[in-house]
């Protein structure tokens, strides 16, 4: 796919992750002391500094300078033409930005092309499950990560959630694409542009009186914040696939992790914070993600916006209850309660009783004839969730998606 659009990004197998990334991220109020050891990282060592006090100093200083000297609009215009990993940077970029991007686009020495090839096979086979978990484990989870919800709500993207989702969808699309980190893929480009966009938010959001009034931090998107969002994606996805008893060969599991480890590095996360195994990822997530989930007024509004996106198809009569029940099934009653998602007797029961048998049917582990009766009633709905979610965005046209450095905050706040 040469030019991913809102339509074809969301229609790709694993890209309901769209909703998932949603991210300008931050973990929440009273997080516990940082005790995770860098020995469990891909670096195998490190200073062990609390990542809540570490940001992205080189990118932050650079983008702040670009914003202060009024160069960002022209930079964004030029970078719209830079779409492929091996493509030369456009001429006319400021020299300091060009130098940074040339360094930032290089894969680390530990990148393993064999594992990346295996990850492609994993993504091809698990598209439906990845879409569901990216969207309703990761995406809806982002609305109960307090700092993330506030940052999303008050930054520029909060003014247009559809646009925000389709832009962040590109990360999920690109990492699951056939070419991903290859020369003619787009994952490296997407990561570098996202890294620049994050730096822009760090510079601009502290200037928002609305954000500063409710924030419990002075600068958003620390290294810890980015790892919180990272865990809401691959770590949470794998936990759900294991829970649903999806049979995954160990080589594919490791390859999927490797593709996301690379994404963390390319997004500017220090190697000493990137877990080197699923065991280490689960250990770190228990410390930095699980304890900080909580409702906020901003998160509740964002969740409602997400659940109402289906209104363009059926006025929300069917899609909103389905999406709400799926959220409840994946994230649990407590989080659904925080987000004020109403119960729906039929769909709540359908997911609780029929989802795992549905997975087993799709995996060839169970005959549909021997599955619970309710599964035969809702199988079509389960199998079409990703397609229906894609249709939400068909009215948005086919313009290429452009991740850009923001020049302001949410104009509505």
mmCIF file of N, CA, C and O in Angstrom, residues 225-261:
data_model
loop_
_atom_site.group_PDB
_atom_site.id
_atom_site.type_symbol
_atom_site.label_atom_id
_atom_site.label_comp_id
_atom_site.label_asym_id
_atom_site.label_seq_id
_atom_site.Cartn_x
_atom_site.Cartn_y
_atom_site.Cartn_z
ATOM 1 N N UNK A 225 5.944 7.694 30.656
ATOM 2 C CA UNK A 225 4.662 7.878 29.989
ATOM 3 C C UNK A 225 4.606 7.070 28.695
ATOM 4 O O UNK A 225 3.610 6.412 28.390
ATOM 5 N N UNK A 226 5.675 7.126 27.936
ATOM 6 C CA UNK A 226 5.708 6.390 26.673
ATOM 7 C C UNK A 226 5.686 4.889 26.908
ATOM 8 O O UNK A 226 5.054 4.132 26.163
ATOM 9 N N UNK A 227 6.350 4.436 27.967
ATOM 10 C CA UNK A 227 6.323 3.005 28.265
ATOM 11 C C UNK A 227 4.938 2.571 28.746
ATOM 12 O O UNK A 227 4.511 1.444 28.481
ATOM 13 N N UNK A 228 4.218 3.435 29.439
ATOM 14 C CA UNK A 228 2.853 3.114 29.832
ATOM 15 C C UNK A 228 2.009 2.862 28.579
ATOM 16 O O UNK A 228 1.291 1.865 28.480
ATOM 17 N N UNK A 229 2.089 3.765 27.621
ATOM 18 C CA UNK A 229 1.342 3.580 26.378
ATOM 19 C C UNK A 229 1.828 2.338 25.637
ATOM 20 O O UNK A 229 1.041 1.580 25.070
ATOM 21 N N UNK A 230 3.135 2.103 25.640
ATOM 22 C CA UNK A 230 3.690 0.920 24.985
ATOM 23 C C UNK A 230 3.077 -0.348 25.598
ATOM 24 O O UNK A 230 2.666 -1.257 24.887
ATOM 25 N N UNK A 231 2.992 -0.396 26.917
ATOM 26 C CA UNK A 231 2.424 -1.582 27.575
ATOM 27 C C UNK A 231 0.933 -1.723 27.273
ATOM 28 O O UNK A 231 0.405 -2.844 27.262
ATOM 29 N N UNK A 232 0.251 -0.624 27.029
ATOM 30 C CA UNK A 232 -1.171 -0.722 26.679
ATOM 31 C C UNK A 232 -1.354 -1.301 25.288
ATOM 32 O O UNK A 232 -2.468 -1.678 24.912
ATOM 33 N N UNK A 233 -0.271 -1.407 24.549
ATOM 34 C CA UNK A 233 -0.317 -1.985 23.198
ATOM 35 C C UNK A 233 0.205 -3.428 23.211
ATOM 36 O O UNK A 233 -0.552 -4.340 23.500
ATOM 37 N N UNK A 234 1.497 -3.701 22.922
ATOM 38 C CA UNK A 234 1.885 -5.105 22.784
ATOM 39 C C UNK A 234 1.713 -5.956 24.032
ATOM 40 O O UNK A 234 1.299 -7.118 23.951
ATOM 41 N N UNK A 235 2.032 -5.409 25.207
ATOM 42 C CA UNK A 235 1.912 -6.216 26.427
ATOM 43 C C UNK A 235 0.462 -6.613 26.670
ATOM 44 O O UNK A 235 0.154 -7.783 26.943
ATOM 45 N N UNK A 236 -0.430 -5.648 26.563
ATOM 46 C CA UNK A 236 -1.846 -5.921 26.778
ATOM 47 C C UNK A 236 -2.404 -6.840 25.699
ATOM 48 O O UNK A 236 -3.225 -7.721 25.972
ATOM 49 N N UNK A 237 -1.965 -6.629 24.470
ATOM 50 C CA UNK A 237 -2.404 -7.487 23.368
ATOM 51 C C UNK A 237 -2.024 -8.939 23.641
ATOM 52 O O UNK A 237 -2.863 -9.844 23.557
ATOM 53 N N UNK A 238 -0.760 -9.187 23.984
ATOM 54 C CA UNK A 238 -0.316 -10.555 24.200
ATOM 55 C C UNK A 238 -1.011 -11.175 25.406
ATOM 56 O O UNK A 238 -1.346 -12.370 25.399
ATOM 57 N N UNK A 239 -1.237 -10.398 26.440
ATOM 58 C CA UNK A 239 -1.951 -10.924 27.605
ATOM 59 C C UNK A 239 -3.338 -11.417 27.220
ATOM 60 O O UNK A 239 -3.802 -12.460 27.693
ATOM 61 N N UNK A 240 -4.015 -10.679 26.340
ATOM 62 C CA UNK A 240 -5.350 -11.089 25.917
ATOM 63 C C UNK A 240 -5.311 -12.298 24.991
ATOM 64 O O UNK A 240 -6.166 -13.190 25.087
ATOM 65 N N UNK A 241 -4.336 -12.364 24.097
ATOM 66 C CA UNK A 241 -4.228 -13.527 23.225
ATOM 67 C C UNK A 241 -3.980 -14.797 24.037
ATOM 68 O O UNK A 241 -4.529 -15.858 23.735
ATOM 69 N N UNK A 242 -3.167 -14.660 25.084
ATOM 70 C CA UNK A 242 -2.918 -15.801 25.978
ATOM 71 C C UNK A 242 -4.204 -16.163 26.714
ATOM 72 O O UNK A 242 -4.558 -17.347 26.836
ATOM 73 N N UNK A 243 -4.906 -15.158 27.198
ATOM 74 C CA UNK A 243 -6.160 -15.381 27.918
ATOM 75 C C UNK A 243 -7.178 -16.108 27.043
ATOM 76 O O UNK A 243 -7.924 -16.972 27.517
ATOM 77 N N UNK A 244 -7.202 -15.759 25.753
ATOM 78 C CA UNK A 244 -8.161 -16.374 24.836
ATOM 79 C C UNK A 244 -7.672 -17.715 24.289
ATOM 80 O O UNK A 244 -8.317 -18.310 23.451
ATOM 81 N N UNK A 245 -6.507 -18.140 24.764
ATOM 82 C CA UNK A 245 -5.934 -19.438 24.370
ATOM 83 C C UNK A 245 -5.647 -19.529 22.872
ATOM 84 O O UNK A 245 -5.808 -20.585 22.256
ATOM 85 N N UNK A 246 -5.220 -18.416 22.304
ATOM 86 C CA UNK A 246 -4.804 -18.424 20.905
ATOM 87 C C UNK A 246 -3.452 -19.126 20.824
ATOM 88 O O UNK A 246 -2.494 -18.694 21.474
ATOM 89 N N UNK A 247 -3.327 -20.203 20.069
ATOM 90 C CA UNK A 247 -2.045 -20.912 19.997
ATOM 91 C C UNK A 247 -1.022 -20.135 19.177
ATOM 92 O O UNK A 247 -1.207 -19.909 17.977
ATOM 93 N N UNK A 248 0.047 -19.706 19.820
ATOM 94 C CA UNK A 248 1.061 -18.888 19.152
ATOM 95 C C UNK A 248 2.424 -19.557 19.312
ATOM 96 O O UNK A 248 2.908 -19.724 20.439
ATOM 97 N N UNK A 249 3.079 -19.931 18.223
ATOM 98 C CA UNK A 249 4.422 -20.497 18.325
ATOM 99 C C UNK A 249 5.359 -19.506 19.009
ATOM 100 O O UNK A 249 5.234 -18.286 18.830
ATOM 101 N N UNK A 250 6.306 -20.020 19.792
ATOM 102 C CA UNK A 250 7.204 -19.146 20.548
ATOM 103 C C UNK A 250 7.992 -18.207 19.644
ATOM 104 O O UNK A 250 8.230 -17.043 20.004
ATOM 105 N N UNK A 251 8.374 -18.684 18.464
ATOM 106 C CA UNK A 251 9.138 -17.829 17.550
ATOM 107 C C UNK A 251 8.306 -16.638 17.103
ATOM 108 O O UNK A 251 8.822 -15.517 16.980
ATOM 109 N N UNK A 252 7.015 -16.854 16.872
ATOM 110 C CA UNK A 252 6.144 -15.748 16.460
ATOM 111 C C UNK A 252 5.905 -14.785 17.619
ATOM 112 O O UNK A 252 5.842 -13.568 17.429
ATOM 113 N N UNK A 253 5.762 -15.324 18.813
ATOM 114 C CA UNK A 253 5.570 -14.473 19.990
ATOM 115 C C UNK A 253 6.782 -13.573 20.197
ATOM 116 O O UNK A 253 6.647 -12.359 20.427
ATOM 117 N N UNK A 254 7.969 -14.143 20.106
ATOM 118 C CA UNK A 254 9.194 -13.358 20.263
ATOM 119 C C UNK A 254 9.345 -12.328 19.150
ATOM 120 O O UNK A 254 9.801 -11.201 19.382
ATOM 121 N N UNK A 255 8.943 -12.707 17.942
ATOM 122 C CA UNK A 255 9.069 -11.797 16.804
ATOM 123 C C UNK A 255 8.128 -10.601 16.945
ATOM 124 O O UNK A 255 8.499 -9.459 16.647
ATOM 125 N N UNK A 256 6.904 -10.871 17.395
ATOM 126 C CA UNK A 256 5.948 -9.787 17.628
ATOM 127 C C UNK A 256 6.501 -8.810 18.657
ATOM 128 O O UNK A 256 6.448 -7.577 18.472
ATOM 129 N N UNK A 257 7.055 -9.352 19.746
ATOM 130 C CA UNK A 257 7.676 -8.499 20.755
ATOM 131 C C UNK A 257 8.822 -7.692 20.151
ATOM 132 O O UNK A 257 8.948 -6.491 20.407
ATOM 133 N N UNK A 258 9.649 -8.339 19.337
ATOM 134 C CA UNK A 258 10.807 -7.651 18.758
ATOM 135 C C UNK A 258 10.369 -6.468 17.902
ATOM 136 O O UNK A 258 10.994 -5.389 17.953
ATOM 137 N N UNK A 259 9.318 -6.630 17.123
ATOM 138 C CA UNK A 259 8.854 -5.528 16.278
ATOM 139 C C UNK A 259 8.434 -4.330 17.124
ATOM 140 O O UNK A 259 8.669 -3.179 16.751
ATOM 141 N N UNK A 260 7.846 -4.599 18.287
ATOM 142 C CA UNK A 260 7.442 -3.509 19.170
ATOM 143 C C UNK A 260 8.619 -2.955 19.976
ATOM 144 O O UNK A 260 8.642 -1.765 20.311
ATOM 145 N N UNK A 261 9.596 -3.808 20.297
ATOM 146 C CA UNK A 261 10.813 -3.289 20.937
ATOM 147 C C UNK A 261 11.487 -2.267 20.017
ATOM 148 O O UNK A 261 11.933 -1.204 20.476
#
